XYZ file of C-alpha atoms in Angstrom:
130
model
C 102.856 145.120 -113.143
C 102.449 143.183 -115.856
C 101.298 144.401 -119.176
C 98.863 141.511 -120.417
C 96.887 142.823 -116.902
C 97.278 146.513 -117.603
C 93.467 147.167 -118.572
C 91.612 144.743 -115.839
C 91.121 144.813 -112.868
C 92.667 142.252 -110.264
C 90.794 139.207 -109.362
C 90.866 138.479 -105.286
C 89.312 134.945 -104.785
C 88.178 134.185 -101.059
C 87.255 130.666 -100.648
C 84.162 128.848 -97.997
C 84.710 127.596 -94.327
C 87.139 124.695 -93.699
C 88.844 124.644 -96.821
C 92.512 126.715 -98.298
C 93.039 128.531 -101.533
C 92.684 125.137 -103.872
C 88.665 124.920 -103.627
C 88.981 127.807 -106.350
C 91.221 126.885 -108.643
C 88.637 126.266 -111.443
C 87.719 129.789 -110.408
C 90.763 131.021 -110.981
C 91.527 129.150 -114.337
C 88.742 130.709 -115.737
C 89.821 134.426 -115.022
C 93.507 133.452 -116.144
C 92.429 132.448 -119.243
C 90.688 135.237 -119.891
C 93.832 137.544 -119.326
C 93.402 138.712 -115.110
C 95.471 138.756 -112.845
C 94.496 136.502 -109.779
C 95.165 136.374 -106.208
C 93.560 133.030 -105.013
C 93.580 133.802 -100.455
C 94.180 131.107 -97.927
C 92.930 132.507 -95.374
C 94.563 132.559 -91.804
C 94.118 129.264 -89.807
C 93.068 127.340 -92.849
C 94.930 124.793 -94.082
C 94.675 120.852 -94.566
C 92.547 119.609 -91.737
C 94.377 116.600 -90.791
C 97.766 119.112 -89.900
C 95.697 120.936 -87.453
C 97.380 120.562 -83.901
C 95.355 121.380 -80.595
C 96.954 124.678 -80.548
C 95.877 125.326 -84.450
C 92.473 124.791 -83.244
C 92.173 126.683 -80.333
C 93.615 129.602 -82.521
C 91.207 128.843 -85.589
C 88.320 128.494 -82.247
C 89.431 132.377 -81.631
C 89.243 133.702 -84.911
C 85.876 135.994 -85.998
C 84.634 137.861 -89.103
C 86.451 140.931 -88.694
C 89.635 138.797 -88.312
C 89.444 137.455 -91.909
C 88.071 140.860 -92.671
C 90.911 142.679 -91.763
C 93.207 140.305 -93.284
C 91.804 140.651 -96.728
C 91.848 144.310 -96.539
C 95.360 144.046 -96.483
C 95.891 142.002 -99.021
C 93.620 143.869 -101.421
C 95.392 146.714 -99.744
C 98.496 145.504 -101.727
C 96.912 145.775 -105.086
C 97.275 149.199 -107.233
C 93.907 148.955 -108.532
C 90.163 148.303 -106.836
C 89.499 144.576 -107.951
C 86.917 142.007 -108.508
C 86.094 139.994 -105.139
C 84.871 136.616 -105.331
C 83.517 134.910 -102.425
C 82.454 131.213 -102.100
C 80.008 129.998 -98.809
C 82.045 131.687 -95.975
C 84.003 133.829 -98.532
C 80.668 135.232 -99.971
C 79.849 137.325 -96.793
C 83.418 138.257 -96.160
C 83.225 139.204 -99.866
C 80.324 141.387 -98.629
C 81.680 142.824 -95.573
C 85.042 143.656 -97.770
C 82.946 145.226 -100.000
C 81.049 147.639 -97.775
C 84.541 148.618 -96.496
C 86.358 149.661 -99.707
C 85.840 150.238 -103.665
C 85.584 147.108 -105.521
C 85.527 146.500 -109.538
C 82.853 144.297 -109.270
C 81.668 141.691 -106.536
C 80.635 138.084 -107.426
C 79.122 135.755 -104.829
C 79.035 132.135 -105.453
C 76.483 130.380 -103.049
C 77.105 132.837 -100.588
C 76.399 132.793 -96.840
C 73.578 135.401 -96.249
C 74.890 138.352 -93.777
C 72.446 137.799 -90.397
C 71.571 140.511 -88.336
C 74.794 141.322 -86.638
C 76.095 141.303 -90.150
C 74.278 143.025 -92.100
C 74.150 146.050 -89.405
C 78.354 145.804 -90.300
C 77.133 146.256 -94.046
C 74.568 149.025 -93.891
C 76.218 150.865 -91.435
C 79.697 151.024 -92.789
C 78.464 153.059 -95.762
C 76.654 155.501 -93.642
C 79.882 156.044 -91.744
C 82.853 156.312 -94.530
């Protein structure tokens, strides 16, 4: 790890429906700055629109919450240290349901998409249960 990150905690950035990684890069130039290390997710299925193929879409069409859920577990999985979780539209309730799941830093949500009833059932029950 590197030094200059030793005493914060990672930054895991999860960006809004239909868009990749880039919708929060002034996001992330704002935690570099101030010294964190940050992991900016793409997450699966998500990339620019006009490269989708029929068979990208069908596969994106097939793809739920706990999908992108379980894929940023794993990446945050990779990290040594709980870390903050940002979450954008979409990425706010996955930021949520991540959240309920494991130990985070800190959690911010940026115009996040409110959990509905399905979802927030997830949420409350997930800490009754660990």
């Amino acid at each position: 790890m590197n030094t200059q990150f030793k005493n914060k905690p990672p930054v895991v950035l999860i960006h809004g429906m239909w868009s990749t990684a880039v919708a929060m890069q002034d996001v992330a130039a704002v935690f570099t700055q101030q010294g964190f290390e940050v992991h900016a997710l793409t997450l699966p299925m998500h990339f620019d629109k006009s490269s989708y193929t029929t068979a990208d879409k069908q596969t994106l069409a097939k793809l739920r919450l706990q999908d992108y859920v379980a894929f940023i577990m794993a990446e945050i999985a990779k990290l040594d240290r709980p870390a903050i979780i940002v979450g954008h539209s979409m990425g706010g309730l996955l930021a949520q349901l991540v959240a309920a799941r494991t130990h985070v830093a800190k959690l911010i949500l940026l115009s996040s998409a409110a959990p509905g009833d399905q979802c927030m059932e997830l949420v409350c029950y997930s800490h009754i249960w660990t």
